[in-house]
Short mmCIF file of N, CA, C and O in Angstrom, two decimals:
data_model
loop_
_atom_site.label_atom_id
_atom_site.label_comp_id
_atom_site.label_asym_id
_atom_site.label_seq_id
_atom_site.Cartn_x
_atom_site.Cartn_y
_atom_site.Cartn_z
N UNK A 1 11.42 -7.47 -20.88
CA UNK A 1 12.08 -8.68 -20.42
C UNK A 1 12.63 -8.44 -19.01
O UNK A 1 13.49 -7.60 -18.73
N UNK A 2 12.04 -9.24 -18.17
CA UNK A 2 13.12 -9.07 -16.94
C UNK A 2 13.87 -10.27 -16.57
O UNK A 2 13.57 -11.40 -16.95
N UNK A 3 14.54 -10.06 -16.06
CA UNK A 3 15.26 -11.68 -15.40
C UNK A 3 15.64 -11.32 -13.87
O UNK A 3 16.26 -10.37 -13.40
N UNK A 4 14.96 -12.54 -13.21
CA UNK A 4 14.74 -12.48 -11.87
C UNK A 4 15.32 -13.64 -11.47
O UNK A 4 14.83 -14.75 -11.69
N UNK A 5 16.58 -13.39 -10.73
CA UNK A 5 17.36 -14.31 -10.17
C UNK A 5 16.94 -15.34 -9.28
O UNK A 5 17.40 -16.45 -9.01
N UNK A 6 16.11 -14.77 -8.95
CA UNK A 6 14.85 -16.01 -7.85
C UNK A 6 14.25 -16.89 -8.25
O UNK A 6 13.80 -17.79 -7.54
N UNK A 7 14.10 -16.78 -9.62
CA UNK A 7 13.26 -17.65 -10.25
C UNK A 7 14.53 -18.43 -11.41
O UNK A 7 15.22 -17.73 -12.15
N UNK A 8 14.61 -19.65 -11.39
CA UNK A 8 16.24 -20.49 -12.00
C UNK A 8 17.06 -19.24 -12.73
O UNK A 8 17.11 -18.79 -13.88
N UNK A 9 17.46 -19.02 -11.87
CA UNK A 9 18.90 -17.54 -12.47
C UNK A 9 19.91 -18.68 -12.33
O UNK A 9 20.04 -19.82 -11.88
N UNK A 10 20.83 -17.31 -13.24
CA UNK A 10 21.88 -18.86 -13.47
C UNK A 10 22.34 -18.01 -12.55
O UNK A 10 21.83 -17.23 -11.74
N UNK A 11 24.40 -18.63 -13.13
CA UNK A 11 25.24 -18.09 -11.84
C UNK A 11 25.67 -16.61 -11.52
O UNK A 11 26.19 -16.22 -10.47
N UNK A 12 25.31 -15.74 -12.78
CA UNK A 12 25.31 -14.16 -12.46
C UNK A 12 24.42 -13.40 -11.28
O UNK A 12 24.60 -12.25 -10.89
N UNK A 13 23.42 -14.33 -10.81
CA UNK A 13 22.68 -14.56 -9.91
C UNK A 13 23.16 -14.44 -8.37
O UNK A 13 22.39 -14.25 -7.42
N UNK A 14 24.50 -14.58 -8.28
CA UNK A 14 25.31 -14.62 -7.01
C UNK A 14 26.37 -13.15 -7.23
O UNK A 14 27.31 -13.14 -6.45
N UNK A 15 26.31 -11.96 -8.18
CA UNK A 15 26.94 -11.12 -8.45
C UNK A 15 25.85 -10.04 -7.45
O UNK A 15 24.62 -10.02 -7.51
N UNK A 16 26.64 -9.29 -6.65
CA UNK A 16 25.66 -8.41 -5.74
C UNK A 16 25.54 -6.89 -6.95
O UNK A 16 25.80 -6.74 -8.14
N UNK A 17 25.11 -6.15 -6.07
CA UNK A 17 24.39 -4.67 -6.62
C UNK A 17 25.56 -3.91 -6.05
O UNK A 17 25.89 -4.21 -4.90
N UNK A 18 26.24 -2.97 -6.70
CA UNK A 18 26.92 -1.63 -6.19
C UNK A 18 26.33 -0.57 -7.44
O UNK A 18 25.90 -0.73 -8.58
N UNK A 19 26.59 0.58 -6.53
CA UNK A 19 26.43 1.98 -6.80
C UNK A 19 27.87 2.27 -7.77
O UNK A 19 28.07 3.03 -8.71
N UNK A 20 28.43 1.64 -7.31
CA UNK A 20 30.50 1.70 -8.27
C UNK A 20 30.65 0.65 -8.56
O UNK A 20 31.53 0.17 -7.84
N UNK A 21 30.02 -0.51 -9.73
CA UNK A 21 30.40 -1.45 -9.83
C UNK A 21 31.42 -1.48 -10.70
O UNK A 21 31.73 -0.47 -11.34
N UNK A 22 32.20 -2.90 -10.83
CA UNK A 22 32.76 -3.28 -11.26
C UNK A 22 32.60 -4.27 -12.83
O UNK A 22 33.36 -4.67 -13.71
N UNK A 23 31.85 -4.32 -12.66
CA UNK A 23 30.99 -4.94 -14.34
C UNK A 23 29.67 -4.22 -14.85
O UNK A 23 29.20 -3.25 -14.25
N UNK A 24 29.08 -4.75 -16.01
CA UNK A 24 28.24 -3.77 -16.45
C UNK A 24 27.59 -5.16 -17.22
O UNK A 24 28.17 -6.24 -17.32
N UNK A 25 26.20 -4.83 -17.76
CA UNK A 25 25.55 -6.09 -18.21
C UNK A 25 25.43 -5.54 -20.30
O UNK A 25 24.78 -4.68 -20.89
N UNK A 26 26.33 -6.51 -20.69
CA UNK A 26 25.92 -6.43 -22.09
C UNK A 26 24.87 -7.36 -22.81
O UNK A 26 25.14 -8.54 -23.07
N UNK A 27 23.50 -6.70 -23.16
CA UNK A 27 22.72 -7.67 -24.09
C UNK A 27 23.09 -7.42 -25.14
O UNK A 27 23.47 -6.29 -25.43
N UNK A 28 23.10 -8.75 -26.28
CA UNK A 28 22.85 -8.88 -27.24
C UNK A 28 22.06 -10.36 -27.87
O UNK A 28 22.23 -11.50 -27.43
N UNK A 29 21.48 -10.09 -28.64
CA UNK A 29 20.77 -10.85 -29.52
C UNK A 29 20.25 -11.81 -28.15
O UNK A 29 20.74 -12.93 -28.03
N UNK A 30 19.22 -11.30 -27.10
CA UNK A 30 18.49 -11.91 -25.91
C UNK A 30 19.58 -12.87 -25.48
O UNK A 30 19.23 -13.94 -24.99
N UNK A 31 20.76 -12.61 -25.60
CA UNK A 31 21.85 -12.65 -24.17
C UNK A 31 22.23 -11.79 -23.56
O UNK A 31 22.29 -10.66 -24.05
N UNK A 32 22.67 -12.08 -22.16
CA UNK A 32 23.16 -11.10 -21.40
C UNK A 32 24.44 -11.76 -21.46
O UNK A 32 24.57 -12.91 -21.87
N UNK A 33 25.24 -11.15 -21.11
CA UNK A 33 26.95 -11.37 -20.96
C UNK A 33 27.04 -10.50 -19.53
O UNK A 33 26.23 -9.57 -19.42
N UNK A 34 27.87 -10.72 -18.56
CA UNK A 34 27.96 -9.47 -17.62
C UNK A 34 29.70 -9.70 -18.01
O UNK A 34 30.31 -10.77 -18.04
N UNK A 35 30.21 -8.30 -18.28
CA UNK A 35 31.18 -7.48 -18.33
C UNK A 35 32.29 -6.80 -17.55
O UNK A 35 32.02 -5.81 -16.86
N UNK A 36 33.46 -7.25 -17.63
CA UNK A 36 34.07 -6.59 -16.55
C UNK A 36 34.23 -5.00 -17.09
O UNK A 36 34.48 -5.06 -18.30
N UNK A 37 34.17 -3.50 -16.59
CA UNK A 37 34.33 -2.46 -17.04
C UNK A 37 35.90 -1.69 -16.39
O UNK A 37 36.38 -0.56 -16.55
N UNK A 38 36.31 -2.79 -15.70
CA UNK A 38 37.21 -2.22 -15.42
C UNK A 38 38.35 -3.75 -14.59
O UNK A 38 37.91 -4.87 -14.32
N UNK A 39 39.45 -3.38 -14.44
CA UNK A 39 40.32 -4.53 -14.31
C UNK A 39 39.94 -4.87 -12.83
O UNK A 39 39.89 -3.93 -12.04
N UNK A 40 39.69 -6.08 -12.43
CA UNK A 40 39.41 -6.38 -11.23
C UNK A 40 40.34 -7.33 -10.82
O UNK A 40 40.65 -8.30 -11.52
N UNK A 41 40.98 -7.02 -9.31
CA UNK A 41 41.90 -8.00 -8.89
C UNK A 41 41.52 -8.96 -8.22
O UNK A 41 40.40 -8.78 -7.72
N UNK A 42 41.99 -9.91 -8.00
CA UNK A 42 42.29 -11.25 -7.71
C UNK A 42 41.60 -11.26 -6.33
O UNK A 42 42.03 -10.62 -5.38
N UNK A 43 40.26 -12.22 -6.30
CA UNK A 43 39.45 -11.74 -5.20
C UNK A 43 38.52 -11.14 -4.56
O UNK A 43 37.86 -11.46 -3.57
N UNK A 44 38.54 -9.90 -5.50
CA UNK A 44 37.29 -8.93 -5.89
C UNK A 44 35.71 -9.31 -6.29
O UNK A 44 35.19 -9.74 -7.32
N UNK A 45 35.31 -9.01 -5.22
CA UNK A 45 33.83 -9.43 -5.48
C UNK A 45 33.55 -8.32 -6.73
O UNK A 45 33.92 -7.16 -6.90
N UNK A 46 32.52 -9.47 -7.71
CA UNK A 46 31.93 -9.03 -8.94
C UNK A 46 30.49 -7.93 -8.98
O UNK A 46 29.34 -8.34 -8.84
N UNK A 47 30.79 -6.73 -9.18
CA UNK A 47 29.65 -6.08 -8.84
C UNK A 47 28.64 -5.52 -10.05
O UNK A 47 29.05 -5.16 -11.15
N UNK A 48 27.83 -5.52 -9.80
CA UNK A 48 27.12 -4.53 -11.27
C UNK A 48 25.50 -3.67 -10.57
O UNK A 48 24.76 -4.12 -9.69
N UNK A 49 25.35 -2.37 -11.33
CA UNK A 49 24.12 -1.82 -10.62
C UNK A 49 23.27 -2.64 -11.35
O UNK A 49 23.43 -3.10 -12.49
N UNK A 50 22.22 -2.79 -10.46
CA UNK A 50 20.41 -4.16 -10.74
C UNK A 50 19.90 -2.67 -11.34
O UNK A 50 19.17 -2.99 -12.28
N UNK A 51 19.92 -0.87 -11.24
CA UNK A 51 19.14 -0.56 -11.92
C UNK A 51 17.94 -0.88 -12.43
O UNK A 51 17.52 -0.93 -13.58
N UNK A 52 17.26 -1.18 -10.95
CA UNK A 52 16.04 -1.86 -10.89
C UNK A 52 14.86 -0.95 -11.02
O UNK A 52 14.70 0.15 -10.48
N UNK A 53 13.99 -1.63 -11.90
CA UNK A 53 12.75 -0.95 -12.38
C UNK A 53 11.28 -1.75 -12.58
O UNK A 53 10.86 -2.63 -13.33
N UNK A 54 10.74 -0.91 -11.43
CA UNK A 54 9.41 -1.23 -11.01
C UNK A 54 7.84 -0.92 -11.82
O UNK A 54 6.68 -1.28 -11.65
N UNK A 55 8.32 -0.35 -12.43
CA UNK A 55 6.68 0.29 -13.40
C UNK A 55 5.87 1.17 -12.87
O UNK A 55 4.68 1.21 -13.19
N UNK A 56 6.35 1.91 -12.07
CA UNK A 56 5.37 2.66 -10.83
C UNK A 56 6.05 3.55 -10.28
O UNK A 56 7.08 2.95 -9.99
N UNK A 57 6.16 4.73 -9.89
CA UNK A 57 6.76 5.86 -9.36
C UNK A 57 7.64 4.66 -8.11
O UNK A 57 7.33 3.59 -7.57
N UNK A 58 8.73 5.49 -8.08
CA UNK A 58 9.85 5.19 -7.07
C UNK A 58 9.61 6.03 -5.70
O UNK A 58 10.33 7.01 -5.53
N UNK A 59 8.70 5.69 -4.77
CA UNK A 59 8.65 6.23 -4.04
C UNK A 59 9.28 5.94 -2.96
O UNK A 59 9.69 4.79 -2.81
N UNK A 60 9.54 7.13 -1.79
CA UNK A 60 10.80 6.38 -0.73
C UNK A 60 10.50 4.99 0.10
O UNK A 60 11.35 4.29 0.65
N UNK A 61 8.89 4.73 0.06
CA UNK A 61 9.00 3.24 0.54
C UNK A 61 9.59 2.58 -0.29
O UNK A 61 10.58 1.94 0.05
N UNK A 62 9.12 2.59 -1.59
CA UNK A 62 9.70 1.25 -2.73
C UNK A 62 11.59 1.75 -2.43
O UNK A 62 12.37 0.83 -2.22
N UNK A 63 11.98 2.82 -2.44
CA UNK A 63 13.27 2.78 -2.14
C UNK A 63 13.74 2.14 -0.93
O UNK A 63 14.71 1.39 -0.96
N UNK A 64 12.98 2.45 0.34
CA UNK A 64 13.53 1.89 1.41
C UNK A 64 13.47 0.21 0.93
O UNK A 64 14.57 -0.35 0.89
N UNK A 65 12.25 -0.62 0.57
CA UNK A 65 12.03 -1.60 0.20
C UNK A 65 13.47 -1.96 -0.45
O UNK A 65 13.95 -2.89 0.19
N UNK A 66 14.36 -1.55 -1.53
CA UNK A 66 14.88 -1.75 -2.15
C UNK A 66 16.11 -0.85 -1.85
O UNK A 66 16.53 -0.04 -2.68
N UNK A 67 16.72 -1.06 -0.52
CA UNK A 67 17.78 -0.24 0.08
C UNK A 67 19.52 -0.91 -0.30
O UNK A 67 20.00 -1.99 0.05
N UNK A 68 19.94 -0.18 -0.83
CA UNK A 68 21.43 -0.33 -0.93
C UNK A 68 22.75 -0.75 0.19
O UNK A 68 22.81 0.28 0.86
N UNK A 69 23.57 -1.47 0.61
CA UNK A 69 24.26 -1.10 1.25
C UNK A 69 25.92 -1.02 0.81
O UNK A 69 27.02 -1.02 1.36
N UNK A 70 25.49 -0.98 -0.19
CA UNK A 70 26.98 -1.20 -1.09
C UNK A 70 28.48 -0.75 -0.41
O UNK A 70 29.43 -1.53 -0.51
N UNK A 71 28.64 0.47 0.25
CA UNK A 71 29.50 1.41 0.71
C UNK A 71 30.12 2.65 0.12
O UNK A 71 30.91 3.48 0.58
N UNK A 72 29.31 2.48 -1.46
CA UNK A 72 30.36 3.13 -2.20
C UNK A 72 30.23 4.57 -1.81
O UNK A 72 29.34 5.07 -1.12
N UNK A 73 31.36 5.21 -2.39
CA UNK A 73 31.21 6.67 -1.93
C UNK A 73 30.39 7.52 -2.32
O UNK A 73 30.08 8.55 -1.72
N UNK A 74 29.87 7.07 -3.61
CA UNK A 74 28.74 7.70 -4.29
C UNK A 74 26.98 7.07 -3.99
O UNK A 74 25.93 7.50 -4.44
N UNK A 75 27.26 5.85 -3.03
CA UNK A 75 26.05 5.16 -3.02
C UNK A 75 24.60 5.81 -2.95
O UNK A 75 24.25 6.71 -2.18
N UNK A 76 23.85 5.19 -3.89
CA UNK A 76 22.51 6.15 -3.83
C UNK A 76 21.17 5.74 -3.28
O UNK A 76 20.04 6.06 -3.65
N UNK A 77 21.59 4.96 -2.30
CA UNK A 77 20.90 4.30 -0.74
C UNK A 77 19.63 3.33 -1.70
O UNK A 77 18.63 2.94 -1.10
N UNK A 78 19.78 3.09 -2.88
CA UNK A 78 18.76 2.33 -3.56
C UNK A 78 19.46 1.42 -4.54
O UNK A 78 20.60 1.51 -4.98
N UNK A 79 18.51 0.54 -4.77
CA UNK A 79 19.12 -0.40 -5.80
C UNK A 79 18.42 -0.10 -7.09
O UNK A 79 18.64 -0.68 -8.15
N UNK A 80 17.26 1.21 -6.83
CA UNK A 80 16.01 1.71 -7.76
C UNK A 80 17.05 2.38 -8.88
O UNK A 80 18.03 3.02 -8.49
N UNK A 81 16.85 2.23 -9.97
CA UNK A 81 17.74 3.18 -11.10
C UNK A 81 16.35 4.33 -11.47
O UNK A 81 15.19 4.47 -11.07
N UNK A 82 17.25 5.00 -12.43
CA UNK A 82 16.10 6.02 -12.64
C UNK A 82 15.00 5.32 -13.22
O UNK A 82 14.88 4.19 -13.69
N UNK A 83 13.97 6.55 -13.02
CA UNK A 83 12.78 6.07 -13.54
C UNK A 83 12.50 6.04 -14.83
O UNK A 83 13.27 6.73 -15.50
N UNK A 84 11.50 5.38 -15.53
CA UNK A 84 11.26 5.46 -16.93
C UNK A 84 10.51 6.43 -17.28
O UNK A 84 10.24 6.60 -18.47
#
């Protein structure tokens, strides 16, 4: 299953990508819920890793393709999660 915000995503669709996010995506029973994992203040953009997965070796083009700019301190210059 993927869900591709480009194609009628709802409004979780406007939640960006961090390396340190701030929410986390719970499925159940083919819903997603996105999750806060930690207390977020007043203002705080809503973050969660896309842990994005391509079907095909992650190579540094598909990484550059799919470059991070999150800031975080741990950022891992991709939006690519591990591979399968």
């Amino acid at each position: 299953l993927v869900i591709d915000a480009t194609q009628w995503g709802n409004s979780a669709r406007w939640i960006n990508h961090s390396c340190q996010p701030n929410c986390e995506i719970a499925d159940e029973k083919d819903r997603i819920f996105i999750e806060a994992c930690r207390d977020i203040l007043p203002g705080e953009e809503l973050t969660y890793d896309y842990n994005l997965q391509l079907g095909e070796p992650h190579t540094k083009a598909a990484k550059r393709a799919h470059a991070c700019f999150c800031g975080a301190r741990r950022c891992r210059g991709t939006m690519l999660g591990s591979e399968e």
